[in-house]
Tab-separated table of C-alpha atoms in Angstrom:
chain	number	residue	atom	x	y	z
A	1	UNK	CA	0.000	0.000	0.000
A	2	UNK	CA	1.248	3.437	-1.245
A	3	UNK	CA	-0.442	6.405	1.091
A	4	UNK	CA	0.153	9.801	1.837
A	5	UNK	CA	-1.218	12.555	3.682
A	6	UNK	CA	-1.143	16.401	3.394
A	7	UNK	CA	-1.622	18.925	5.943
A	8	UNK	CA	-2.351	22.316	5.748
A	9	UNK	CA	-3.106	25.952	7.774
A	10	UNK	CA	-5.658	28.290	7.458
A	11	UNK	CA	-6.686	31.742	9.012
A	12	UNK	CA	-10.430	30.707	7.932
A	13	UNK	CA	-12.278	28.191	6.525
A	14	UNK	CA	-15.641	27.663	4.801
A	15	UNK	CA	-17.244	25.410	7.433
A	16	UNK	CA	-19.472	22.531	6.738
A	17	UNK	CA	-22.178	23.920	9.336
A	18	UNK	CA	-22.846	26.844	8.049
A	19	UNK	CA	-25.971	26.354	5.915
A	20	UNK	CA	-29.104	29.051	6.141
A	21	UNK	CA	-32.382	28.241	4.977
A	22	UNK	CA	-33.142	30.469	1.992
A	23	UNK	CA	-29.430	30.017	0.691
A	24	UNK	CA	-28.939	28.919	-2.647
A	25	UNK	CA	-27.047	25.591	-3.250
A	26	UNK	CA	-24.774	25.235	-5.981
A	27	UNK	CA	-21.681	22.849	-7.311
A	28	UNK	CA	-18.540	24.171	-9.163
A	29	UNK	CA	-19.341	21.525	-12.249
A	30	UNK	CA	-21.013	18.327	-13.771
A	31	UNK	CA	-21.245	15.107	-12.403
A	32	UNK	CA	-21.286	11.726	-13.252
A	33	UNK	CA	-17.462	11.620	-15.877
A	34	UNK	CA	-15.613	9.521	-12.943
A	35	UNK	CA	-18.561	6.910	-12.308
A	36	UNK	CA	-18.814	6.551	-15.988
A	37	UNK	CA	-14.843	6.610	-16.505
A	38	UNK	CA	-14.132	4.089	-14.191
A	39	UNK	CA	-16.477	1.587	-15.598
A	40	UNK	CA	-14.808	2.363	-19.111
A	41	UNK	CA	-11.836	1.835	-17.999
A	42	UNK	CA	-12.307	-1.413	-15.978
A	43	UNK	CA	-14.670	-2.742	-18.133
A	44	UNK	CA	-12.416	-1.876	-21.482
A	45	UNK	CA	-15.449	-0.617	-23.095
A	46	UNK	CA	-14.838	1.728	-26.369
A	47	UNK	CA	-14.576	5.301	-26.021
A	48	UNK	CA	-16.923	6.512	-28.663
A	49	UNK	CA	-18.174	10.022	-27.760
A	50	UNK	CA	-17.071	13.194	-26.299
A	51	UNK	CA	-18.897	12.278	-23.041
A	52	UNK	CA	-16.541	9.175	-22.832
A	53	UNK	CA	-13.840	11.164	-23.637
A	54	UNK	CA	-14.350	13.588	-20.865
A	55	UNK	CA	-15.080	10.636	-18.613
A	56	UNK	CA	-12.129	9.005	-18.568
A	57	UNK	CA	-10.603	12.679	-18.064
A	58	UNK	CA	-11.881	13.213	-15.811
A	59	UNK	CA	-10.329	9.840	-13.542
A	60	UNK	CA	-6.798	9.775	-15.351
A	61	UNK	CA	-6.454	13.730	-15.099
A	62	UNK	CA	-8.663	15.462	-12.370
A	63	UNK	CA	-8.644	19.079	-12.076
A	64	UNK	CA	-9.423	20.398	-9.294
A	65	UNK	CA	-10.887	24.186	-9.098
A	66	UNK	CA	-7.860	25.267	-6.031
A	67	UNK	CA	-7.959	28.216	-7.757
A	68	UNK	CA	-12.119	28.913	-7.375
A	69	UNK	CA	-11.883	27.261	-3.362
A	70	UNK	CA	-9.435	29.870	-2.682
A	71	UNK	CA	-11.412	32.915	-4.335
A	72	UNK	CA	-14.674	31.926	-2.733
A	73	UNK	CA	-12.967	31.669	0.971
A	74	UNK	CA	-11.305	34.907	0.696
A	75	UNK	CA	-14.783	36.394	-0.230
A	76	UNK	CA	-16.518	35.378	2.521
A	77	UNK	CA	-20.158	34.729	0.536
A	78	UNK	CA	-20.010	30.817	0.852
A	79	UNK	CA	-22.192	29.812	4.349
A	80	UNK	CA	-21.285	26.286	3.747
A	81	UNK	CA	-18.795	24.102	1.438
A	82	UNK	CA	-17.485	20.639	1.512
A	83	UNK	CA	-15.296	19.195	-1.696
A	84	UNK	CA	-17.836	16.103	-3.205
A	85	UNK	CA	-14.444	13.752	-3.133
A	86	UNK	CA	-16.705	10.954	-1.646
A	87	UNK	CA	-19.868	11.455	-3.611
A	88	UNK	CA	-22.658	14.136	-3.894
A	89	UNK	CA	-24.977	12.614	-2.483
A	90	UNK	CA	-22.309	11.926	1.097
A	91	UNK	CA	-21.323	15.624	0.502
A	92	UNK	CA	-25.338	17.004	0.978
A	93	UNK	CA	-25.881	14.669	3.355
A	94	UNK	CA	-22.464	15.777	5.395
A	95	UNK	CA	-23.604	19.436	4.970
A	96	UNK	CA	-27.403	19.199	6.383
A	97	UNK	CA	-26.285	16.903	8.956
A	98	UNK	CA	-23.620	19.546	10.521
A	99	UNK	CA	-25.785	22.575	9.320
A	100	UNK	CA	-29.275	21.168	10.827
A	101	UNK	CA	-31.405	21.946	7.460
A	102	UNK	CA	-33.023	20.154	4.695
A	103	UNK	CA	-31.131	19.562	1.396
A	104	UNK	CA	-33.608	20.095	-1.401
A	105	UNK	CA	-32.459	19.042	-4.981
A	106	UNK	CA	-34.575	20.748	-8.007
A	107	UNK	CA	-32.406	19.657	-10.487
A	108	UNK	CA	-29.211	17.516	-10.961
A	109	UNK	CA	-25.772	18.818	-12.377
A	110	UNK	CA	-26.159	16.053	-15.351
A	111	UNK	CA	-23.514	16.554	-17.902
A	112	UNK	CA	-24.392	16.429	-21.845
A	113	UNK	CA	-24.450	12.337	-22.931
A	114	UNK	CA	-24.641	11.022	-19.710
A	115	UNK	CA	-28.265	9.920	-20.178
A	116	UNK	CA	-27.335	8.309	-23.964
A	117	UNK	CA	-23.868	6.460	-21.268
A	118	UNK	CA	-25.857	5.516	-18.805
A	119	UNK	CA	-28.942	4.199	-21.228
A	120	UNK	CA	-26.369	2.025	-23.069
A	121	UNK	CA	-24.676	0.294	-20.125
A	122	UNK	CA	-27.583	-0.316	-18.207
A	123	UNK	CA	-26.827	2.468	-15.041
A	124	UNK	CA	-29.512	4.854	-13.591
A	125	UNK	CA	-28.233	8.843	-14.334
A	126	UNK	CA	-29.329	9.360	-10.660
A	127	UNK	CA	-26.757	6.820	-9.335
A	128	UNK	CA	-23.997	7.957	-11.822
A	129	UNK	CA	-24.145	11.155	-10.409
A	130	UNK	CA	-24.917	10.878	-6.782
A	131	UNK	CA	-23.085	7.990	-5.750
A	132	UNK	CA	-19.941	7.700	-7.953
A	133	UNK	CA	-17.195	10.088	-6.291
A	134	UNK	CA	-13.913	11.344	-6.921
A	135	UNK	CA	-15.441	14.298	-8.865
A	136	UNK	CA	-13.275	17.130	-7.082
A	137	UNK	CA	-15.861	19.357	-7.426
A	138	UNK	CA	-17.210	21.975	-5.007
A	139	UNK	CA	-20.341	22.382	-3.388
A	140	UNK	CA	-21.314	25.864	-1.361
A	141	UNK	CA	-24.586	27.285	0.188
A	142	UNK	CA	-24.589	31.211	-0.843
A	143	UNK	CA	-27.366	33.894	0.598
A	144	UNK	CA	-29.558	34.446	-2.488
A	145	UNK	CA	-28.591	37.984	-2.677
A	146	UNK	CA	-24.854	36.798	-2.839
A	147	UNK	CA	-25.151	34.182	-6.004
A	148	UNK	CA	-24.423	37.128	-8.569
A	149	UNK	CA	-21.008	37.900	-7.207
A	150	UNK	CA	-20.328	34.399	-6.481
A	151	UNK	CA	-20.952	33.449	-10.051
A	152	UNK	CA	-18.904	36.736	-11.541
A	153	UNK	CA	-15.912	35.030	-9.399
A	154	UNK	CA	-16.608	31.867	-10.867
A	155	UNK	CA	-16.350	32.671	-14.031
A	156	UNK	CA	-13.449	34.877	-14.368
A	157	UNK	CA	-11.752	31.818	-12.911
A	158	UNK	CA	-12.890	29.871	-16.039
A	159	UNK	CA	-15.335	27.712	-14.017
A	160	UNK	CA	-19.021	27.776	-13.832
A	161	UNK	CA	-21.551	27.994	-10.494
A	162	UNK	CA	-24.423	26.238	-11.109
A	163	UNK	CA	-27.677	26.666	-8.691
A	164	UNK	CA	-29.300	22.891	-7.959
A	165	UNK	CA	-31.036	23.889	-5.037
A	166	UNK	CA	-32.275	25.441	-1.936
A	167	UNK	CA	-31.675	25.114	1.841
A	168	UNK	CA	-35.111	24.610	4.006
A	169	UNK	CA	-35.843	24.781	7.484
A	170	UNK	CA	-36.416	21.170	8.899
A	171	UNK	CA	-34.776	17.513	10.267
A	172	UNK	CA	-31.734	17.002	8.255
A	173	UNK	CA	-32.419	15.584	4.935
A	174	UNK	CA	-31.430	15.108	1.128
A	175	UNK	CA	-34.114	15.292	-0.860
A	176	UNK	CA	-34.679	15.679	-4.942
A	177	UNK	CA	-37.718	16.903	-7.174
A	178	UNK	CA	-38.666	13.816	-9.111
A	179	UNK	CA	-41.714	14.886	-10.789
A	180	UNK	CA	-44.336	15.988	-8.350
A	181	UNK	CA	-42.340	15.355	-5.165
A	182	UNK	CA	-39.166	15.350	-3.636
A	183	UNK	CA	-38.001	12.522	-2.352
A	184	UNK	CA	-35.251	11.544	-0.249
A	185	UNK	CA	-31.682	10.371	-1.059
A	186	UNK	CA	-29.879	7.863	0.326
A	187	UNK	CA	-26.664	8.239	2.211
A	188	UNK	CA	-24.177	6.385	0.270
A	189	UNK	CA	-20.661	7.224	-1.166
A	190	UNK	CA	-17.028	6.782	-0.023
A	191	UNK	CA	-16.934	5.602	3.326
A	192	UNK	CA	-13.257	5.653	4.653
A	193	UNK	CA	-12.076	2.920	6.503
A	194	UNK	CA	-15.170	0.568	5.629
């Protein structure tokens, strides 16, 4: 086994308990390239589209937005953020736990092809990008009168901030719009030492 850890300082971070109701929530990308890339590649299936493409990307090179994490901390509009390293769905689940609020979903951060993907080797888009991981993204809650400025900082970065949701009052809970109702999301991911 190969490991290593890295350490680090900080005058402030974003915390993880932070979350208002009213605040918008919002992700720093897509998801659903690693889940898809790693079945690619350990399945040895063909790469045939610019989804695939960007799937296995996305596991042999990640990027990760240091750059955006940095810029958003030093402005102070984020209430909440956690990194989705272990999953979306873990990540929302982490956040309304520590925060106390309901996670509502209206929409998920589905990337262009993963339905055709996901269609042809018999996976559910929901699972792809809830439960696959190692996306490096970033999730924040922002006050709704914040979102402008947080997006103007997003983008001269070169990324994009993309609004999936709202914080409620209530028990903690993940929930997404599926239809007529939201309904709640398991807690599954990346579980360290499991």
């Amino acid at each position: 086994i190969i490991d290593c850890i890295i350490i680090g300082f900080s005058e402030r971070i974003i915390p993880r308990d932070g979350a208002k109701k009213g605040d918008i929530l919002a992700v720093s990308g897509k998801f659903g390239y690693t889940s898809a890339g790693l079945k690619i590649l350990l399945e040895g299936l063909e790469i045939e589209t610019k989804f695939d493409k960007n799937a296995i990307s996305s596991v042999l090179e990640p990027k990760p937005k240091l750059k955006l994490g940095i810029a958003m901390k030093e402005s102070g509009i984020p209430t909440a953020s956690m990194d989705s390293s272990d999953g979306l769905a873990l990540t929302l689940h982490e956040i309304s736990l520590k925060s106390k609020v309901e996670v509502r979903l209206d929409r998920l951060p589905e990337p262009s092809g993963i339905k055709k993907f996901a269609e042809n080797n018999g996976k559910k888009v929901k699972d792809l990008i809830l439960y696959g991981g190692e996306e490096y993204e970033i999730v924040y809650t922002i006050p709704q009168n914040k979102f402008k400025e947080a997006q103007i900082i997003s983008k001269e970065l070169g990324a994009e901030l993309e609004q999936i949701g709202t914080i409620e009052k209530g028990a903690p809970a993940v929930k997404l719009f599926e239809g007529k109702t939201y309904n709640s999301i398991e807690k599954k991911g990346w579980t360290h030492l499991s």
